[in-house]
Amino acid sequence: MIKLHDKYFKKFISQEQIQEAVAKMAMEIAKDVKEEQPIFVGILNGVFMFFADFMKVYNYPCEMTFVKLSSYHGTSSSGEIKELIGLSQDIEGRTVIVLEDIIDTGNTLDELHAIFKAKKVKDFKIGTLFFKPEAYQKQHKIDYIGMEIPNEFIVGYGLDYDELGRNLPEVYQLHTNNMINLILFGKPGAGKGTQANFLKEKYNLVHISTGDVFRYNIKNGTELGVLAKSYIDKGDLVPDEVTINMLQAEVEKNPEANGFIFDGFPRTTAQAEALDNFLTTKDMGISATIALEADDEILIQRLLERGKVSGRADDQDEAKIRNRFDEYNQKTAPLIDFYKKQNKFHSVNGIGTIEEITVRLSSVIDEL
Ligand code: AP5
Ligand code: MG
């Protein structure tokens, strides 16, 4: 993924695919006009890379020139057309092939046809490397097409987004953000981790449990682990700064993710604010916060039960579990209002079989 101005773009057409299309066009065009010593007219600026690559594989006598006829502002074709500048040579009686980087609406074609007919050329043909059939609104035949593409905004290989991106050697597509980013919310033992394991498969999301990352660090004796252990074993929260940095690093490790499940994060208002700010810098946002609701007494039973086998110090002693609940009530519960204000808070009954609860969560997610 790359960023140009305010927008993100993802890889779309590789250099190999482009070169294949260019070579195919050169062959087709050569077959028709190689005897005529044609004049190729490149429409600047977008065509410069295609034009150069085309000429490297068009191995027959020809002339070439460039003109400007710009019609693009921003990410959709504006329809307004500037006039043609730069055509100085005498082209009367010649075979002219206009090369374009891309044709979408085809708004420039009326002008091009009129201009070249007026110059009394012998033959006039149009070739474009990229063609968007869904966007095309004209009747003119396009004589040569390198590659048909869907109606997406693209940059690279000469094409720009407000002048950036022309020098990219491959083509990128606008990344319209349809990520699902969920916060699984709830008290210790509510089933966040259990449910995340199902939801991540079902929705193809990356699961980040801050508790699991801390325990991984504890197990491996890292500096972070040693620090976190002193808090976790007592059932206290680890300081915000440490946790926020760790969470950001986990997100950064997954640049290609379709979305994330945040489990056990955020747990304080400072963490929630940091998460919003951080996601904004990545053109991402929280889709929903879903709380799993269950009574303390049930949760205590679940955790004590797990404590018998998990080795988690914070699961083995009811006083520590109650301390985790206190931490939740004081520091984490205020986030319910934080997300309600953003219209992102949902809650589901966390009591029932694991499958039943997955179904409840899925019905919230499917509504998003
Ligand atoms: P963390 O690891 O996040 O623990 P927690 O929030 O206390 O909760 P658990 O992971 O124990 O519960 P869960 O909701 O994931 O439930 P689970 O699916 O496991 O955090 C641990 C510590 O790390 C914190 O105390 C803190 O010190 C630190 N920390 C972590 N994040 C932090 C942050 N953002 N800021 C600061 N500090 C942070 O289920 C629990 C048990 O119930 C399992 O045995 C499971 O099998 C069972 N179970 C699940 N669903 C059901 C069901 N439907 N019916 C019956 N049993 C069920
Ligand atoms: Mg968990």
Tab-separated table of C-alpha atoms and ligand atoms in Angstrom:
chain	number	residue	atom	x	y	z
A	1	MET	CA	0.000	0.000	0.000
A	2	ILE	CA	1.242	3.494	-0.803
A	3	LYS	CA	-0.052	6.929	0.129
A	4	LEU	CA	-0.348	9.845	-2.318
A	5	HIS	CA	-1.623	13.101	-0.856
A	6	ASP	CA	-4.495	11.964	1.383
A	7	LYS	CA	-5.320	8.653	-0.294
A	8	TYR	CA	-4.078	5.081	-0.171
A	9	PHE	CA	-3.429	2.965	-3.244
A	10	LYS	CA	-2.790	-0.741	-3.584
A	11	LYS	CA	-0.906	-2.670	-6.261
A	12	PHE	CA	-3.068	-3.505	-9.218
A	13	ILE	CA	-1.175	-4.196	-12.468
A	14	SER	CA	2.400	-5.477	-12.442
A	15	GLN	CA	5.251	-4.344	-14.678
A	16	GLU	CA	5.155	-7.709	-16.448
A	17	GLN	CA	1.464	-7.404	-17.267
A	18	ILE	CA	2.008	-3.888	-18.568
A	19	GLN	CA	4.928	-4.885	-20.769
A	20	GLU	CA	2.938	-7.771	-22.187
A	21	ALA	CA	0.075	-5.438	-23.112
A	22	VAL	CA	2.480	-2.896	-24.640
A	23	ALA	CA	4.184	-5.557	-26.764
A	24	LYS	CA	0.839	-6.915	-27.948
A	25	MET	CA	-0.268	-3.417	-29.004
A	26	ALA	CA	3.003	-2.763	-30.825
A	27	MET	CA	2.543	-5.956	-32.808
A	28	GLU	CA	-1.058	-5.209	-33.726
A	29	ILE	CA	-0.277	-1.680	-34.784
A	30	ALA	CA	2.781	-2.715	-36.755
A	31	LYS	CA	0.727	-5.278	-38.628
A	32	ASP	CA	-1.654	-2.538	-39.831
A	33	VAL	CA	0.596	0.441	-40.487
A	34	LYS	CA	4.263	-0.453	-40.644
A	35	GLU	CA	4.465	0.248	-44.400
A	36	GLU	CA	3.061	3.755	-43.955
A	37	GLN	CA	5.781	5.303	-41.789
A	38	PRO	CA	3.159	6.583	-39.353
A	39	ILE	CA	3.322	9.528	-36.996
A	40	PHE	CA	2.656	8.542	-33.403
A	41	VAL	CA	1.113	11.304	-31.328
A	42	GLY	CA	1.425	10.918	-27.581
A	43	ILE	CA	-1.069	12.710	-25.363
A	44	LEU	CA	0.897	14.158	-22.430
A	45	ASN	CA	1.497	13.972	-19.560
A	46	GLY	CA	0.152	10.545	-18.707
A	47	VAL	CA	1.429	8.797	-21.822
A	48	PHE	CA	5.129	9.411	-21.351
A	49	MET	CA	6.054	6.055	-19.852
A	50	PHE	CA	3.830	3.977	-22.080
A	51	PHE	CA	5.010	5.889	-25.125
A	52	ALA	CA	8.670	5.261	-24.333
A	53	ASP	CA	8.131	1.559	-23.682
A	54	PHE	CA	5.999	1.264	-26.796
A	55	MET	CA	8.724	2.758	-28.959
A	56	LYS	CA	11.267	0.296	-27.600
A	57	VAL	CA	9.223	-2.582	-28.979
A	58	TYR	CA	7.875	-0.947	-32.165
A	59	ASN	CA	10.797	-1.660	-34.452
A	60	TYR	CA	9.721	0.000	-37.713
A	61	PRO	CA	10.319	3.443	-39.211
A	62	CYS	CA	8.053	6.054	-37.670
A	63	GLU	CA	7.900	9.643	-36.456
A	64	MET	CA	6.681	10.828	-33.120
A	65	THR	CA	5.393	13.930	-31.456
A	66	PHE	CA	3.577	14.946	-28.296
A	67	VAL	CA	0.579	17.099	-27.561
A	68	LYS	CA	-1.241	18.130	-24.417
A	69	LEU	CA	-4.963	17.812	-23.875
A	70	SER	CA	-5.568	17.584	-20.216
A	71	SER	CA	-8.987	16.897	-18.691
A	72	TYR	CA	-8.316	15.482	-15.258
A	73	HIS	CA	-8.738	17.122	-11.893
A	74	GLY	CA	-8.778	14.917	-8.834
A	75	THR	CA	-10.011	11.348	-9.009
A	76	SER	CA	-12.886	11.509	-11.471
A	77	SER	CA	-13.005	12.779	-15.001
A	78	SER	CA	-14.222	16.364	-14.813
A	79	GLY	CA	-15.528	16.514	-18.354
A	80	GLU	CA	-13.916	19.897	-18.952
A	81	ILE	CA	-11.407	19.815	-21.728
A	82	LYS	CA	-8.511	22.049	-22.513
A	83	GLU	CA	-7.350	22.650	-26.023
A	84	LEU	CA	-4.614	20.829	-27.847
A	85	ILE	CA	-1.157	22.330	-27.623
A	86	GLY	CA	2.075	21.412	-29.280
A	87	LEU	CA	1.177	19.941	-32.655
A	88	SER	CA	3.573	21.821	-34.914
A	89	GLN	CA	4.365	19.355	-37.642
A	90	ASP	CA	2.584	19.083	-40.950
A	91	ILE	CA	0.531	15.930	-40.761
A	92	GLU	CA	-1.591	16.350	-43.864
A	93	GLY	CA	-1.856	13.120	-45.820
A	94	ARG	CA	-0.121	11.096	-43.106
A	95	THR	CA	-1.181	8.104	-41.103
A	96	VAL	CA	-1.571	9.299	-37.526
A	97	ILE	CA	-1.870	7.091	-34.486
A	98	VAL	CA	-2.775	8.823	-31.273
A	99	LEU	CA	-1.537	7.002	-28.198
A	100	GLU	CA	-3.244	7.515	-24.864
A	101	ASP	CA	-2.374	6.087	-21.481
A	102	ILE	CA	-6.009	5.636	-20.545
A	103	ILE	CA	-9.477	6.154	-21.987
A	104	ASP	CA	-12.367	6.164	-19.552
A	105	THR	CA	-15.362	8.366	-20.421
A	106	GLY	CA	-13.821	9.124	-23.793
A	107	ASN	CA	-14.541	12.830	-23.387
A	108	THR	CA	-11.437	13.824	-25.292
A	109	LEU	CA	-12.225	11.699	-28.331
A	110	ASP	CA	-14.671	14.091	-30.018
A	111	GLU	CA	-12.044	16.820	-29.931
A	112	LEU	CA	-9.287	14.549	-31.131
A	113	HIS	CA	-11.325	13.297	-34.055
A	114	ALA	CA	-12.333	16.831	-35.030
A	115	ILE	CA	-8.815	18.184	-34.766
A	116	PHE	CA	-7.184	15.474	-36.828
A	117	LYS	CA	-9.925	15.384	-39.469
A	118	ALA	CA	-9.429	19.133	-39.895
A	119	LYS	CA	-5.734	18.533	-40.508
A	120	LYS	CA	-6.660	16.285	-43.449
A	121	VAL	CA	-4.720	13.262	-42.282
A	122	LYS	CA	-4.823	10.183	-44.473
A	123	ASP	CA	-5.742	7.829	-41.713
A	124	PHE	CA	-6.421	8.408	-38.040
A	125	LYS	CA	-6.343	5.719	-35.383
A	126	ILE	CA	-6.466	5.692	-31.620
A	127	GLY	CA	-4.673	3.347	-29.280
A	128	THR	CA	-4.874	3.286	-25.519
A	129	LEU	CA	-2.942	1.219	-23.039
A	130	PHE	CA	-5.812	1.090	-20.533
A	131	PHE	CA	-9.492	1.166	-21.366
A	132	LYS	CA	-12.445	1.273	-18.970
A	133	PRO	CA	-15.420	-0.192	-20.863
A	134	GLU	CA	-17.838	0.517	-17.989
A	135	ALA	CA	-17.015	4.220	-18.018
A	136	TYR	CA	-16.893	4.724	-21.782
A	137	GLN	CA	-19.657	7.006	-23.104
A	138	LYS	CA	-18.766	7.560	-26.758
A	139	GLN	CA	-19.402	5.774	-30.028
A	140	HIS	CA	-15.923	6.178	-31.509
A	141	LYS	CA	-14.156	2.971	-32.224
A	142	ILE	CA	-10.949	2.566	-30.276
A	143	ASP	CA	-8.587	0.859	-32.658
A	144	TYR	CA	-6.064	-0.599	-30.255
A	145	ILE	CA	-6.521	-1.479	-26.607
A	146	GLY	CA	-3.703	-2.764	-24.413
A	147	MET	CA	-5.813	-3.867	-21.486
A	148	GLU	CA	-9.401	-3.486	-20.358
A	149	ILE	CA	-9.724	-2.579	-16.704
A	150	PRO	CA	-12.649	-2.111	-14.312
A	151	ASN	CA	-13.874	1.378	-13.520
A	152	GLU	CA	-11.397	2.077	-10.701
A	153	PHE	CA	-9.201	5.095	-10.202
A	154	ILE	CA	-5.624	4.135	-11.019
A	155	VAL	CA	-2.217	5.774	-10.696
A	156	GLY	CA	1.329	4.932	-11.703
A	157	TYR	CA	3.082	4.220	-14.990
A	158	GLY	CA	2.502	7.808	-16.064
A	159	LEU	CA	-0.913	8.267	-14.457
A	160	ASP	CA	-1.262	10.617	-11.535
A	161	TYR	CA	-3.397	11.564	-8.605
A	162	ASP	CA	-3.096	15.359	-8.530
A	163	GLU	CA	0.358	15.077	-10.111
A	164	LEU	CA	1.747	12.431	-7.751
A	165	GLY	CA	2.374	8.813	-8.682
A	166	ARG	CA	3.429	9.196	-12.325
A	167	ASN	CA	6.875	7.714	-11.669
A	168	LEU	CA	5.614	4.440	-10.193
A	169	PRO	CA	6.707	1.573	-12.463
A	170	GLU	CA	3.502	-0.388	-11.910
A	171	VAL	CA	-0.151	0.564	-11.667
A	172	TYR	CA	-1.907	1.089	-8.354
A	173	GLN	CA	-5.604	1.245	-7.619
A	174	LEU	CA	-7.398	3.494	-5.177
A	175	HIS	CA	-7.882	1.664	-1.940
A	176	THR	CA	-11.444	2.204	-0.836
A	177	ASN	CA	-11.409	1.285	2.768
A	178	ASN	CA	-13.866	-1.464	3.547
A	179	MET	CA	-11.929	-2.890	6.443
A	180	ILE	CA	-13.769	-4.286	9.426
A	181	ASN	CA	-12.063	-3.267	12.650
A	182	LEU	CA	-13.742	-4.624	15.762
A	183	ILE	CA	-13.162	-4.089	19.418
A	184	LEU	CA	-14.223	-7.078	21.490
A	185	PHE	CA	-15.125	-5.619	24.805
A	186	GLY	CA	-15.966	-7.188	28.122
A	187	LYS	CA	-14.832	-8.128	31.568
A	188	PRO	CA	-12.107	-10.666	32.253
A	189	GLY	CA	-13.419	-14.074	31.272
A	190	ALA	CA	-16.263	-12.715	29.159
A	191	GLY	CA	-15.088	-14.771	26.189
A	192	LYS	CA	-13.238	-12.177	24.118
A	193	GLY	CA	-10.367	-14.473	23.200
A	194	THR	CA	-12.620	-17.480	22.644
A	195	GLN	CA	-14.903	-15.614	20.268
A	196	ALA	CA	-12.089	-13.785	18.488
A	197	ASN	CA	-10.720	-17.158	17.403
A	198	PHE	CA	-13.920	-17.891	15.490
A	199	LEU	CA	-14.546	-14.403	14.177
A	200	LYS	CA	-11.036	-13.994	12.781
A	201	GLU	CA	-11.555	-17.070	10.569
A	202	LYS	CA	-15.067	-16.150	9.549
A	203	TYR	CA	-14.252	-12.551	8.581
A	204	ASN	CA	-10.589	-12.978	7.675
A	205	LEU	CA	-9.357	-10.561	10.336
A	206	VAL	CA	-6.145	-10.282	12.310
A	207	HIS	CA	-6.689	-10.920	16.017
A	208	ILE	CA	-4.651	-8.832	18.443
A	209	SER	CA	-5.024	-9.687	22.103
A	210	THR	CA	-2.844	-7.393	24.192
A	211	GLY	CA	-3.017	-9.924	27.040
A	212	ASP	CA	-1.682	-12.642	24.705
A	213	VAL	CA	1.107	-10.385	23.441
A	214	PHE	CA	2.120	-9.602	27.021
A	215	ARG	CA	2.073	-13.296	27.965
A	216	TYR	CA	4.177	-14.118	24.884
A	217	ASN	CA	6.724	-11.540	26.029
A	218	ILE	CA	6.648	-12.866	29.575
A	219	LYS	CA	7.283	-16.387	28.325
A	220	ASN	CA	10.244	-15.187	26.276
A	221	GLY	CA	11.641	-13.082	29.091
A	222	THR	CA	11.774	-9.884	27.064
A	223	GLU	CA	12.207	-6.498	28.708
A	224	LEU	CA	8.565	-5.763	27.934
A	225	GLY	CA	7.567	-9.090	29.465
A	226	VAL	CA	9.452	-8.465	32.682
A	227	LEU	CA	7.826	-5.068	33.038
A	228	ALA	CA	4.324	-6.323	32.211
A	229	LYS	CA	4.530	-9.306	34.537
A	230	SER	CA	4.772	-7.130	37.611
A	231	TYR	CA	1.378	-5.640	36.786
A	232	ILE	CA	-0.395	-8.620	35.257
A	233	ASP	CA	0.333	-11.040	38.074
A	234	LYS	CA	-1.469	-8.715	40.475
A	235	GLY	CA	-4.358	-8.157	38.096
A	236	ASP	CA	-3.476	-4.493	37.546
A	237	LEU	CA	-3.402	-2.814	34.149
A	238	VAL	CA	-0.053	-2.314	32.455
A	239	PRO	CA	0.734	1.433	31.968
A	240	ASP	CA	-0.900	3.039	28.933
A	241	GLU	CA	2.213	4.185	27.144
A	242	VAL	CA	3.729	0.706	27.064
A	243	THR	CA	0.476	-0.873	25.944
A	244	ILE	CA	-0.281	1.701	23.263
A	245	ASN	CA	3.175	1.387	21.685
A	246	MET	CA	2.916	-2.365	21.705
A	247	LEU	CA	-0.522	-2.326	20.082
A	248	GLN	CA	0.624	0.037	17.335
A	249	ALA	CA	3.587	-2.215	16.587
A	250	GLU	CA	1.238	-5.203	16.253
A	251	VAL	CA	-0.956	-3.330	13.785
A	252	GLU	CA	2.093	-2.217	11.782
A	253	LYS	CA	3.164	-5.848	11.427
A	254	ASN	CA	0.039	-6.518	9.332
A	255	PRO	CA	-0.094	-3.931	6.528
A	256	GLU	CA	-2.143	-6.211	4.260
A	257	ALA	CA	-4.831	-7.056	6.839
A	258	ASN	CA	-8.507	-6.916	5.861
A	259	GLY	CA	-9.207	-5.684	9.350
A	260	PHE	CA	-8.453	-6.321	13.002
A	261	ILE	CA	-10.103	-7.689	16.092
A	262	PHE	CA	-8.813	-5.769	19.089
A	263	ASP	CA	-9.241	-7.972	22.146
A	264	GLY	CA	-8.473	-6.435	25.521
A	265	PHE	CA	-7.574	-3.095	23.956
A	266	PRO	CA	-8.441	-0.299	24.575
A	267	ARG	CA	-8.938	-0.583	28.325
A	268	THR	CA	-8.652	3.089	29.297
A	269	THR	CA	-9.845	6.354	27.794
A	270	ALA	CA	-6.248	7.282	26.966
A	271	GLN	CA	-5.880	4.029	25.026
A	272	ALA	CA	-9.154	4.585	23.179
A	273	GLU	CA	-8.115	8.099	22.151
A	274	ALA	CA	-4.678	6.900	21.092
A	275	LEU	CA	-6.274	4.133	19.028
A	276	ASP	CA	-8.590	6.550	17.215
A	277	ASN	CA	-5.709	8.892	16.444
A	278	PHE	CA	-3.450	6.106	15.310
A	279	LEU	CA	-6.069	4.522	13.046
A	280	THR	CA	-6.841	7.889	11.481
A	281	THR	CA	-3.215	8.206	10.391
A	282	LYS	CA	-3.656	4.867	8.602
A	283	ASP	CA	-6.934	5.836	6.937
A	284	MET	CA	-8.643	3.278	9.152
A	285	GLY	CA	-11.266	3.458	11.862
A	286	ILE	CA	-13.200	1.355	14.331
A	287	SER	CA	-16.297	-0.226	12.791
A	288	ALA	CA	-17.849	-1.380	16.048
A	289	THR	CA	-17.190	-2.110	19.688
A	290	ILE	CA	-19.052	-5.215	20.790
A	291	ALA	CA	-19.354	-6.070	24.459
A	292	LEU	CA	-19.896	-9.558	25.799
A	293	GLU	CA	-22.090	-9.301	28.882
A	294	ALA	CA	-21.942	-11.773	31.763
A	295	ASP	CA	-22.312	-11.781	35.548
A	296	ASP	CA	-19.229	-11.528	37.725
A	297	GLU	CA	-19.991	-14.772	39.543
A	298	ILE	CA	-20.116	-16.756	36.311
A	299	LEU	CA	-16.914	-15.125	35.120
A	300	ILE	CA	-15.119	-15.916	38.354
A	301	GLN	CA	-16.066	-19.566	37.979
A	302	ARG	CA	-14.804	-19.613	34.403
A	303	LEU	CA	-11.496	-18.030	35.308
A	304	LEU	CA	-10.840	-20.156	38.387
A	305	GLU	CA	-11.593	-23.185	36.282
A	306	ARG	CA	-9.128	-22.060	33.654
A	307	GLY	CA	-6.608	-21.158	36.355
A	308	LYS	CA	-6.297	-24.837	37.213
A	309	VAL	CA	-4.698	-25.526	33.842
A	310	SER	CA	-3.614	-22.218	32.288
A	311	GLY	CA	-0.758	-21.413	34.629
A	312	ARG	CA	-1.978	-17.799	34.588
A	313	ALA	CA	-1.197	-16.350	37.999
A	314	ASP	CA	-4.023	-13.844	37.578
A	315	ASP	CA	-6.558	-16.681	37.146
A	316	GLN	CA	-5.682	-18.646	40.238
A	317	ASP	CA	-6.778	-16.457	43.074
A	318	GLU	CA	-10.264	-14.999	43.479
A	319	ALA	CA	-8.878	-11.797	45.042
A	320	LYS	CA	-6.782	-11.152	41.938
A	321	ILE	CA	-9.729	-11.849	39.684
A	322	ARG	CA	-11.829	-9.375	41.684
A	323	ASN	CA	-9.020	-6.857	41.336
A	324	ARG	CA	-9.213	-7.321	37.551
A	325	PHE	CA	-12.924	-6.569	37.761
A	326	ASP	CA	-12.218	-3.454	39.823
A	327	GLU	CA	-9.716	-2.279	37.243
A	328	TYR	CA	-12.357	-2.918	34.589
A	329	ASN	CA	-15.081	-1.018	36.461
A	330	GLN	CA	-12.907	1.987	37.173
A	331	LYS	CA	-10.836	2.323	34.030
A	332	THR	CA	-12.461	0.340	31.240
A	333	ALA	CA	-16.224	0.707	31.800
A	334	PRO	CA	-16.109	4.458	30.916
A	335	LEU	CA	-15.315	3.385	27.343
A	336	ILE	CA	-18.913	2.237	26.961
A	337	ASP	CA	-19.942	5.900	26.871
A	338	PHE	CA	-16.928	6.784	24.744
A	339	TYR	CA	-18.110	4.399	22.007
A	340	LYS	CA	-21.813	5.135	22.531
A	341	LYS	CA	-21.062	8.764	21.700
A	342	GLN	CA	-19.518	7.558	18.451
A	343	ASN	CA	-22.558	5.343	17.790
A	344	LYS	CA	-20.322	2.321	17.729
A	345	PHE	CA	-21.300	0.474	20.872
A	346	HIS	CA	-23.145	-2.845	20.688
A	347	SER	CA	-23.626	-5.472	23.325
A	348	VAL	CA	-24.542	-9.129	23.210
A	349	ASN	CA	-25.419	-11.658	25.861
A	350	GLY	CA	-22.215	-13.508	26.729
A	351	ILE	CA	-23.948	-16.415	28.430
A	352	GLY	CA	-24.736	-19.494	26.405
A	353	THR	CA	-22.771	-21.951	24.338
A	354	ILE	CA	-19.747	-20.674	22.472
A	355	GLU	CA	-21.530	-21.274	19.130
A	356	GLU	CA	-24.622	-19.359	20.235
A	357	ILE	CA	-22.514	-16.396	21.176
A	358	THR	CA	-20.625	-16.494	17.875
A	359	VAL	CA	-23.990	-16.312	16.093
A	360	ARG	CA	-25.011	-13.268	18.182
A	361	LEU	CA	-21.754	-11.493	17.420
A	362	SER	CA	-21.963	-12.349	13.724
A	363	SER	CA	-25.411	-10.844	13.425
A	364	VAL	CA	-24.050	-7.547	14.764
A	365	ILE	CA	-21.072	-7.674	12.399
A	366	ASP	CA	-23.185	-8.585	9.368
A	367	GLU	CA	-25.314	-5.474	9.970
A	368	LEU	CA	-22.290	-3.148	9.812
B	1	AP5	P1	-6.226	-10.327	29.062
B	1	AP5	O1	-5.401	-11.437	28.612
B	1	AP5	O2	-6.869	-9.473	28.066
B	1	AP5	O3	-7.271	-10.899	30.099
B	1	AP5	P2	-8.717	-10.437	30.525
B	1	AP5	O4	-9.309	-9.305	29.827
B	1	AP5	O5	-8.612	-10.343	31.986
B	1	AP5	O6	-9.600	-11.571	30.063
B	1	AP5	P3	-9.312	-13.005	29.583
B	1	AP5	O7	-8.405	-13.046	28.438
B	1	AP5	O8	-8.959	-13.779	30.790
B	1	AP5	O9	-10.800	-13.328	29.156
B	1	AP5	P4	-11.503	-13.316	27.750
B	1	AP5	O10	-12.584	-12.315	27.740
B	1	AP5	O11	-10.534	-13.289	26.619
B	1	AP5	O12	-12.208	-14.709	27.861
B	1	AP5	P5	-11.723	-16.108	27.311
B	1	AP5	O13	-12.200	-16.263	25.915
B	1	AP5	O14	-10.309	-16.329	27.604
B	1	AP5	O15	-5.385	-9.372	30.006
B	1	AP5	C1	-4.557	-9.900	31.011
B	1	AP5	C2	-3.794	-8.784	31.696
B	1	AP5	O16	-2.911	-8.169	30.759
B	1	AP5	C3	-4.618	-7.639	32.254
B	1	AP5	O17	-5.126	-7.917	33.531
B	1	AP5	C4	-3.582	-6.518	32.256
B	1	AP5	O18	-2.710	-6.629	33.336
B	1	AP5	C5	-2.813	-6.773	30.988
B	1	AP5	N1	-3.403	-6.059	29.859
B	1	AP5	C6	-3.964	-6.598	28.751
B	1	AP5	N2	-4.423	-5.657	27.927
B	1	AP5	C7	-4.147	-4.467	28.517
B	1	AP5	C8	-4.400	-3.138	28.166
B	1	AP5	N3	-5.034	-2.797	27.017
B	1	AP5	N4	-3.980	-2.145	29.008
B	1	AP5	C9	-3.348	-2.455	30.151
B	1	AP5	N5	-3.100	-3.710	30.553
B	1	AP5	C10	-3.491	-4.723	29.743
B	1	AP5	O19	-12.633	-17.023	28.215
B	1	AP5	C11	-12.354	-17.175	29.591
B	1	AP5	C12	-12.636	-18.621	30.011
B	1	AP5	O20	-14.031	-18.898	29.867
B	1	AP5	C13	-11.918	-19.649	29.162
B	1	AP5	O21	-11.513	-20.718	29.970
B	1	AP5	C14	-12.995	-20.103	28.173
B	1	AP5	O22	-12.801	-21.420	27.740
B	1	AP5	C15	-14.261	-19.968	28.959
B	1	AP5	N6	-15.410	-19.620	28.151
B	1	AP5	C16	-15.428	-18.726	27.113
B	1	AP5	N7	-16.672	-18.627	26.608
B	1	AP5	C17	-17.458	-19.438	27.349
B	1	AP5	C18	-18.838	-19.780	27.300
B	1	AP5	N8	-19.653	-19.232	26.396
B	1	AP5	N9	-19.306	-20.631	28.216
B	1	AP5	C19	-18.475	-21.191	29.130
B	1	AP5	N10	-17.162	-20.947	29.218
B	1	AP5	C20	-16.648	-20.067	28.319
B	2	MG	MG	-8.413	-13.084	26.502
